[in-house]
Amino acid sequence: MNWINSIVRPKISGLWKKREVPENLWIKCPETGEMVFHRDLEANLWVIPSSGHHMRMPARKRLDSFFDEGNYTRLETPDVTADPLKFRDSKRYTDRLKEARSKTGEEEAIHVAQGKVNGMDLTVAIQDFAFVGGSLGMAVGEAILSGMMKAVEDKTPFVMFAASGGARMQEGILSLMQMPRTTAGIQMLREAGLPYIVVLTNPTTGGVSASYAMLGDVHIAEPGAMIGFAGRRVIEQTVREKLPDDFQTAEYLLDHGMVDMVVPRQEMKDTISRVCGILMKREVELPTMALEAPKAENNDVEEPTQDTQEPEKQPEVAE
């Protein structure tokens, strides 16, 4: 009976073993509840194919998809004091930073890089919401400012992908000081005649929306992105009114003149390169537009018909 014990029994017992399945293998659409395979979602730039809902996109993946052939150069950012206030709430601030770094594999909540986008040199900064909510701290402010100075040095447009919950509370007033410092960097870009393009992603709130996220030459938002300063509940309790359902969305801000355009993620690269080319006074290929006006349908009015009969000859009068 050895062949039964050694061959048959393990195969049968293996049927009851639970297979380990990765948790992020299938992604659920927040709008429709549809389950999407993670590879299909990644191939579509983290946009649900059926509903068009824009999921949060990892910062490194955004860099790879934004630059030509995924080629870019990461810029070194200045080092700052890790915990200047020795802050501690439920846990130490240094422990929170270690936890965020081990979870994301990143040093901070910002990526600054240079490369070509449709053949044009650009300097790009992307905030990483996965790192402490993309909060604005001393390191993020220094990275943005150094990226702007590099853009002025190389004479390239500066593109900011904003995604943040606001200023980092563990750094107190030092985090709030990054708001005027980044504003000074924007002024340097304007004095150099370089475009500053802001892309508002989901979410962009707090001190970030009150500073460099709303000071761009052109503001572009992703569909459905939440953009605002204070939270919805705080505003409702303050004004004592019920706010619209689409309040603080990209489409709501577009209707009220707060952003210039809402662009799907698949068209973002071409749109930004086209806008930067126009602002830099370079030749760009504009999208084709239909010039013919639609013909009005009116079946009630009969079209006049041309009379083809020859007119009757008038009798000649003898002089």
Tab-separated table of C-alpha atoms in Angstrom:
chain	number	residue	atom	x	y	z
A	1	MET	CA	0.000	0.000	0.000
A	2	ASN	CA	3.002	2.315	-0.172
A	3	TRP	CA	2.037	3.728	-3.590
A	4	ILE	CA	-1.357	4.773	-2.193
A	5	ASN	CA	0.152	6.475	0.842
A	6	SER	CA	2.911	8.273	-1.053
A	7	ILE	CA	1.115	9.303	-4.292
A	8	VAL	CA	-2.674	9.285	-3.973
A	9	ARG	CA	-3.154	10.681	-0.475
A	10	PRO	CA	-1.029	13.843	-0.916
A	11	LYS	CA	-2.890	14.697	-4.139
A	12	ILE	CA	-6.280	14.283	-2.486
A	13	SER	CA	-5.283	16.192	0.634
A	14	GLY	CA	-3.943	18.980	-1.546
A	15	LEU	CA	-7.483	19.746	-2.723
A	16	TRP	CA	-8.376	21.135	0.713
A	17	LYS	CA	-5.344	23.402	0.971
A	18	LYS	CA	-6.146	27.111	0.623
A	19	ARG	CA	-4.212	28.840	-2.122
A	20	GLU	CA	-2.718	32.218	-1.321
A	21	VAL	CA	-4.155	34.935	-3.601
A	22	PRO	CA	-2.745	38.473	-3.552
A	23	GLU	CA	-5.129	41.007	-2.052
A	24	ASN	CA	-4.715	43.514	-4.885
A	25	LEU	CA	-5.287	41.020	-7.705
A	26	TRP	CA	-8.751	42.464	-8.402
A	27	ILE	CA	-9.673	46.136	-7.937
A	28	LYS	CA	-13.236	47.232	-7.204
A	29	CYS	CA	-14.562	50.330	-8.951
A	30	PRO	CA	-15.885	52.790	-6.310
A	31	GLU	CA	-18.654	53.987	-8.631
A	32	THR	CA	-20.082	50.834	-10.212
A	33	GLY	CA	-18.673	48.092	-7.981
A	34	GLU	CA	-17.181	46.345	-11.010
A	35	MET	CA	-14.159	44.124	-10.372
A	36	VAL	CA	-11.220	44.891	-12.681
A	37	PHE	CA	-8.100	42.773	-13.069
A	38	HIS	CA	-5.099	44.726	-11.784
A	39	ARG	CA	-3.072	44.265	-14.978
A	40	ASP	CA	-5.905	45.645	-17.111
A	41	LEU	CA	-6.201	48.599	-14.745
A	42	GLU	CA	-2.464	49.292	-14.867
A	43	ALA	CA	-2.431	49.070	-18.658
A	44	ASN	CA	-5.197	51.704	-18.736
A	45	LEU	CA	-3.240	54.097	-16.443
A	46	TRP	CA	-5.366	53.208	-13.401
A	47	VAL	CA	-8.600	54.298	-15.088
A	48	ILE	CA	-11.576	51.928	-14.885
A	49	PRO	CA	-12.256	51.034	-18.566
A	50	SER	CA	-16.053	50.852	-18.319
A	51	SER	CA	-16.882	53.753	-15.993
A	52	GLY	CA	-13.879	56.029	-16.641
A	53	HIS	CA	-13.295	56.442	-12.891
A	54	HIS	CA	-9.749	57.650	-12.183
A	55	MET	CA	-8.122	55.632	-9.419
A	56	ARG	CA	-5.152	56.987	-7.472
A	57	MET	CA	-2.011	56.387	-9.532
A	58	PRO	CA	1.353	55.535	-7.914
A	59	ALA	CA	3.875	58.348	-8.277
A	60	ARG	CA	6.616	56.229	-9.851
A	61	LYS	CA	4.174	54.735	-12.366
A	62	ARG	CA	3.078	58.236	-13.292
A	63	LEU	CA	6.697	59.196	-13.971
A	64	ASP	CA	7.205	56.125	-16.151
A	65	SER	CA	4.095	56.842	-18.218
A	66	PHE	CA	4.565	60.608	-18.478
A	67	PHE	CA	8.113	60.801	-19.853
A	68	ASP	CA	9.028	59.552	-23.309
A	69	GLU	CA	9.789	55.817	-23.159
A	70	GLY	CA	9.938	56.111	-19.362
A	71	ASN	CA	13.367	57.783	-19.494
A	72	TYR	CA	14.005	60.501	-16.921
A	73	THR	CA	16.594	61.699	-14.427
A	74	ARG	CA	15.740	61.979	-10.741
A	75	LEU	CA	16.957	65.211	-9.180
A	76	GLU	CA	18.687	65.101	-5.827
A	77	THR	CA	16.820	67.060	-3.161
A	78	PRO	CA	18.394	68.814	-0.159
A	79	ASP	CA	18.502	67.022	3.181
A	80	VAL	CA	16.481	68.475	6.047
A	81	THR	CA	16.153	67.829	9.758
A	82	ALA	CA	14.026	64.725	10.232
A	83	ASP	CA	12.187	65.769	13.398
A	84	PRO	CA	12.875	69.437	14.174
A	85	LEU	CA	10.162	69.751	16.868
A	86	LYS	CA	10.658	66.309	18.502
A	87	PHE	CA	6.953	65.798	17.903
A	88	ARG	CA	4.993	62.943	19.435
A	89	ASP	CA	1.270	62.163	19.517
A	90	SER	CA	0.150	58.535	19.686
A	91	LYS	CA	3.612	57.629	18.381
A	92	ARG	CA	6.842	59.435	17.606
A	93	TYR	CA	7.117	61.353	14.363
A	94	THR	CA	10.369	59.580	13.547
A	95	ASP	CA	8.572	56.245	13.891
A	96	ARG	CA	5.864	57.441	11.500
A	97	LEU	CA	8.517	58.363	8.956
A	98	LYS	CA	10.215	54.966	9.302
A	99	GLU	CA	6.872	53.226	8.854
A	100	ALA	CA	6.041	55.281	5.746
A	101	ARG	CA	9.480	54.648	4.238
A	102	SER	CA	9.300	50.903	4.804
A	103	LYS	CA	5.755	50.773	3.403
A	104	THR	CA	6.350	52.824	0.244
A	105	GLY	CA	10.075	52.346	-0.333
A	106	GLU	CA	10.432	56.111	-0.789
A	107	GLU	CA	12.327	58.665	1.258
A	108	GLU	CA	9.698	61.428	1.068
A	109	ALA	CA	6.329	62.398	-0.396
A	110	ILE	CA	7.736	64.058	-3.524
A	111	HIS	CA	9.466	63.028	-6.749
A	112	VAL	CA	11.310	65.598	-8.874
A	113	ALA	CA	12.642	64.581	-12.267
A	114	GLN	CA	13.709	65.928	-15.646
A	115	GLY	CA	13.192	64.392	-19.058
A	116	LYS	CA	11.547	64.752	-22.442
A	117	VAL	CA	7.781	64.788	-22.973
A	118	ASN	CA	6.913	64.487	-26.666
A	119	GLY	CA	10.422	65.730	-27.397
A	120	MET	CA	10.229	68.772	-25.094
A	121	ASP	CA	12.438	69.125	-22.002
A	122	LEU	CA	10.356	69.420	-18.822
A	123	THR	CA	10.980	69.518	-15.092
A	124	VAL	CA	8.280	67.614	-13.223
A	125	ALA	CA	7.383	67.272	-9.540
A	126	ILE	CA	4.903	64.607	-8.421
A	127	GLN	CA	3.521	64.308	-4.905
A	128	ASP	CA	3.073	60.814	-3.502
A	129	PHE	CA	-0.153	60.529	-1.501
A	130	ALA	CA	0.861	57.095	-0.221
A	131	PHE	CA	3.613	58.732	1.866
A	132	VAL	CA	1.925	60.353	4.916
A	133	GLY	CA	-0.915	61.564	2.717
A	134	GLY	CA	1.419	63.554	0.475
A	135	SER	CA	1.629	66.155	3.235
A	136	LEU	CA	3.683	69.305	2.771
A	137	GLY	CA	6.704	69.310	5.055
A	138	MET	CA	10.182	70.797	5.042
A	139	ALA	CA	11.547	68.074	2.762
A	140	VAL	CA	8.710	68.483	0.233
A	141	GLY	CA	9.079	72.266	0.219
A	142	GLU	CA	12.850	72.050	-0.288
A	143	ALA	CA	12.403	69.525	-3.117
A	144	ILE	CA	9.853	71.705	-4.942
A	145	LEU	CA	11.989	74.819	-4.553
A	146	SER	CA	15.164	73.081	-5.740
A	147	GLY	CA	13.243	71.675	-8.739
A	148	MET	CA	12.029	75.161	-9.664
A	149	MET	CA	15.547	76.547	-9.404
A	150	LYS	CA	16.786	73.736	-11.647
A	151	ALA	CA	14.033	74.539	-14.164
A	152	VAL	CA	15.142	78.194	-14.206
A	153	GLU	CA	18.755	77.118	-14.671
A	154	ASP	CA	17.922	74.768	-17.582
A	155	LYS	CA	15.152	77.047	-18.959
A	156	THR	CA	12.450	74.358	-18.945
A	157	PRO	CA	8.756	74.567	-18.010
A	158	PHE	CA	7.841	73.259	-14.572
A	159	VAL	CA	4.913	70.845	-14.169
A	160	MET	CA	3.469	70.154	-10.715
A	161	PHE	CA	1.277	67.093	-10.070
A	162	ALA	CA	-0.389	67.985	-6.771
A	163	ALA	CA	-1.827	65.294	-4.476
A	164	SER	CA	-1.902	66.125	-0.785
A	165	GLY	CA	-3.966	66.328	2.344
A	166	GLY	CA	-2.307	69.616	3.341
A	167	ALA	CA	0.539	70.759	5.560
A	168	ARG	CA	2.283	68.192	7.785
A	169	MET	CA	1.076	68.861	11.314
A	170	GLN	CA	4.078	67.146	12.944
A	171	GLU	CA	6.319	69.960	11.701
A	172	GLY	CA	4.078	72.807	12.829
A	173	ILE	CA	4.945	76.319	11.683
A	174	LEU	CA	7.947	74.990	9.746
A	175	SER	CA	5.604	73.173	7.359
A	176	LEU	CA	3.456	76.295	6.928
A	177	MET	CA	6.570	78.279	6.011
A	178	GLN	CA	6.882	76.132	2.875
A	179	MET	CA	3.806	77.864	1.437
A	180	PRO	CA	5.485	81.296	0.976
A	181	ARG	CA	8.805	79.653	0.032
A	182	THR	CA	7.245	77.735	-2.864
A	183	THR	CA	5.383	80.911	-3.847
A	184	ALA	CA	8.766	82.654	-4.156
A	185	GLY	CA	9.908	79.813	-6.420
A	186	ILE	CA	6.874	80.341	-8.671
A	187	GLN	CA	7.769	84.025	-8.910
A	188	MET	CA	11.259	83.020	-10.084
A	189	LEU	CA	9.704	80.972	-12.895
A	190	ARG	CA	7.538	83.896	-13.967
A	191	GLU	CA	10.456	86.334	-13.966
A	192	ALA	CA	12.360	83.866	-16.158
A	193	GLY	CA	9.384	83.622	-18.543
A	194	LEU	CA	8.903	79.886	-17.932
A	195	PRO	CA	5.467	78.200	-17.778
A	196	TYR	CA	4.245	76.768	-14.492
A	197	ILE	CA	1.592	74.101	-15.103
A	198	VAL	CA	-0.384	72.572	-12.225
A	199	VAL	CA	-2.182	69.230	-12.517
A	200	LEU	CA	-4.698	68.746	-9.712
A	201	THR	CA	-5.171	65.077	-8.845
A	202	ASN	CA	-7.290	63.359	-6.218
A	203	PRO	CA	-7.110	64.738	-3.561
A	204	THR	CA	-5.623	68.251	-3.428
A	205	THR	CA	-6.626	69.969	-0.189
A	206	GLY	CA	-5.430	72.062	2.740
A	207	GLY	CA	-2.339	74.242	2.624
A	208	VAL	CA	-1.273	72.840	-0.741
A	209	SER	CA	-4.445	74.088	-2.441
A	210	ALA	CA	-3.961	77.414	-0.616
A	211	SER	CA	-0.477	77.919	-2.068
A	212	TYR	CA	1.382	76.510	-5.070
A	213	ALA	CA	-1.478	74.305	-6.307
A	214	MET	CA	-3.576	77.353	-7.202
A	215	LEU	CA	-0.833	79.660	-8.518
A	216	GLY	CA	-0.192	78.042	-11.883
A	217	ASP	CA	-0.325	79.684	-15.275
A	218	VAL	CA	-2.654	76.882	-16.369
A	219	HIS	CA	-4.634	74.612	-14.046
A	220	ILE	CA	-5.526	71.131	-15.294
A	221	ALA	CA	-7.575	68.684	-13.232
A	222	GLU	CA	-8.185	64.971	-13.553
A	223	PRO	CA	-11.844	63.889	-13.823
A	224	GLY	CA	-13.547	63.443	-10.460
A	225	ALA	CA	-10.617	64.788	-8.430
A	226	MET	CA	-11.482	66.286	-5.032
A	227	ILE	CA	-10.047	69.801	-4.806
A	228	GLY	CA	-10.599	72.218	-1.933
A	229	PHE	CA	-9.268	73.730	1.255
A	230	ALA	CA	-11.479	72.739	4.197
A	231	GLY	CA	-13.521	69.562	4.392
A	232	ARG	CA	-17.124	69.338	3.229
A	233	ARG	CA	-18.518	68.758	6.723
A	234	VAL	CA	-16.632	71.743	8.162
A	235	ILE	CA	-17.985	74.033	5.449
A	236	GLU	CA	-21.560	72.822	5.913
A	237	GLN	CA	-21.373	73.409	9.661
A	238	THR	CA	-19.918	76.876	9.087
A	239	VAL	CA	-22.350	78.179	6.442
A	240	ARG	CA	-25.247	76.052	7.793
A	241	GLU	CA	-26.295	75.069	4.291
A	242	LYS	CA	-26.451	71.840	2.348
A	243	LEU	CA	-23.751	71.794	-0.314
A	244	PRO	CA	-24.253	70.334	-3.828
A	245	ASP	CA	-23.398	66.673	-4.316
A	246	ASP	CA	-20.586	67.486	-6.757
A	247	PHE	CA	-19.100	70.193	-4.531
A	248	GLN	CA	-15.264	70.332	-4.556
A	249	THR	CA	-14.998	68.087	-7.613
A	250	ALA	CA	-12.953	68.945	-10.686
A	251	GLU	CA	-16.088	69.366	-12.798
A	252	TYR	CA	-17.661	71.723	-10.235
A	253	LEU	CA	-14.529	73.880	-10.148
A	254	LEU	CA	-14.425	73.963	-13.952
A	255	ASP	CA	-18.013	75.242	-14.100
A	256	HIS	CA	-17.160	77.970	-11.574
A	257	GLY	CA	-13.921	79.105	-13.234
A	258	MET	CA	-11.445	77.700	-10.704
A	259	VAL	CA	-9.645	75.384	-13.154
A	260	ASP	CA	-8.972	75.823	-16.859
A	261	MET	CA	-9.688	72.317	-18.095
A	262	VAL	CA	-10.502	68.770	-17.001
A	263	VAL	CA	-8.423	66.286	-18.960
A	264	PRO	CA	-8.571	62.459	-18.853
A	265	ARG	CA	-5.343	60.784	-17.809
A	266	GLN	CA	-4.787	59.199	-21.226
A	267	GLU	CA	-4.707	62.670	-22.837
A	268	MET	CA	-2.700	64.401	-20.101
A	269	LYS	CA	0.739	63.975	-21.655
A	270	ASP	CA	-0.235	65.405	-25.057
A	271	THR	CA	-2.219	68.244	-23.478
A	272	ILE	CA	0.626	69.375	-21.213
A	273	SER	CA	3.234	69.244	-23.977
A	274	ARG	CA	0.905	71.211	-26.269
A	275	VAL	CA	0.214	73.884	-23.635
A	276	CYS	CA	3.912	74.219	-22.767
A	277	GLY	CA	4.775	74.499	-26.463
A	278	ILE	CA	2.262	77.315	-26.948
A	279	LEU	CA	3.489	79.207	-23.877
A	280	MET	CA	7.114	78.747	-24.963
A	281	LYS	CA	6.187	80.043	-28.464
A	282	ARG	CA	7.144	76.857	-30.240
A	283	GLU	CA	5.464	75.145	-33.147
A	284	VAL	CA	2.952	72.598	-31.886
A	285	GLU	CA	0.559	70.276	-33.630
A	286	LEU	CA	-2.941	71.360	-32.702
A	287	PRO	CA	-5.764	68.812	-32.524
A	288	THR	CA	-8.014	68.663	-35.555
A	289	MET	CA	-11.439	70.215	-35.142
A	290	ALA	CA	-14.587	69.925	-37.204
A	291	LEU	CA	-15.083	73.217	-39.034
A	292	GLU	CA	-18.409	72.441	-40.740
A	293	ALA	CA	-21.458	73.669	-38.894
A	294	PRO	CA	-24.141	71.026	-38.379
A	295	LYS	CA	-26.993	71.286	-40.869
A	296	ALA	CA	-30.314	72.231	-39.346
A	297	GLU	CA	-33.048	69.693	-39.919
A	298	ASN	CA	-36.365	71.307	-40.861
A	299	ASN	CA	-38.790	69.011	-42.612
A	300	ASP	CA	-41.749	71.376	-42.365
A	301	VAL	CA	-40.415	74.013	-44.772
A	302	GLU	CA	-40.433	73.033	-48.416
A	303	GLU	CA	-37.402	74.027	-50.427
A	304	PRO	CA	-38.217	76.316	-53.353
A	305	THR	CA	-38.110	74.590	-56.715
A	306	GLN	CA	-36.643	76.261	-59.757
A	307	ASP	CA	-39.016	76.735	-62.648
A	308	THR	CA	-37.420	75.225	-65.715
A	309	GLN	CA	-40.150	76.257	-68.178
A	310	GLU	CA	-39.221	78.907	-70.726
A	311	PRO	CA	-41.016	82.217	-70.264
A	312	GLU	CA	-43.786	83.029	-72.769
A	313	LYS	CA	-42.676	85.255	-75.623
A	314	GLN	CA	-44.294	88.678	-75.705
A	315	PRO	CA	-45.939	89.608	-79.013
A	316	GLU	CA	-43.854	92.011	-81.030
A	317	VAL	CA	-45.350	95.467	-81.480
A	318	ALA	CA	-44.918	97.045	-84.906
A	319	GLU	CA	-43.595	100.552	-84.846
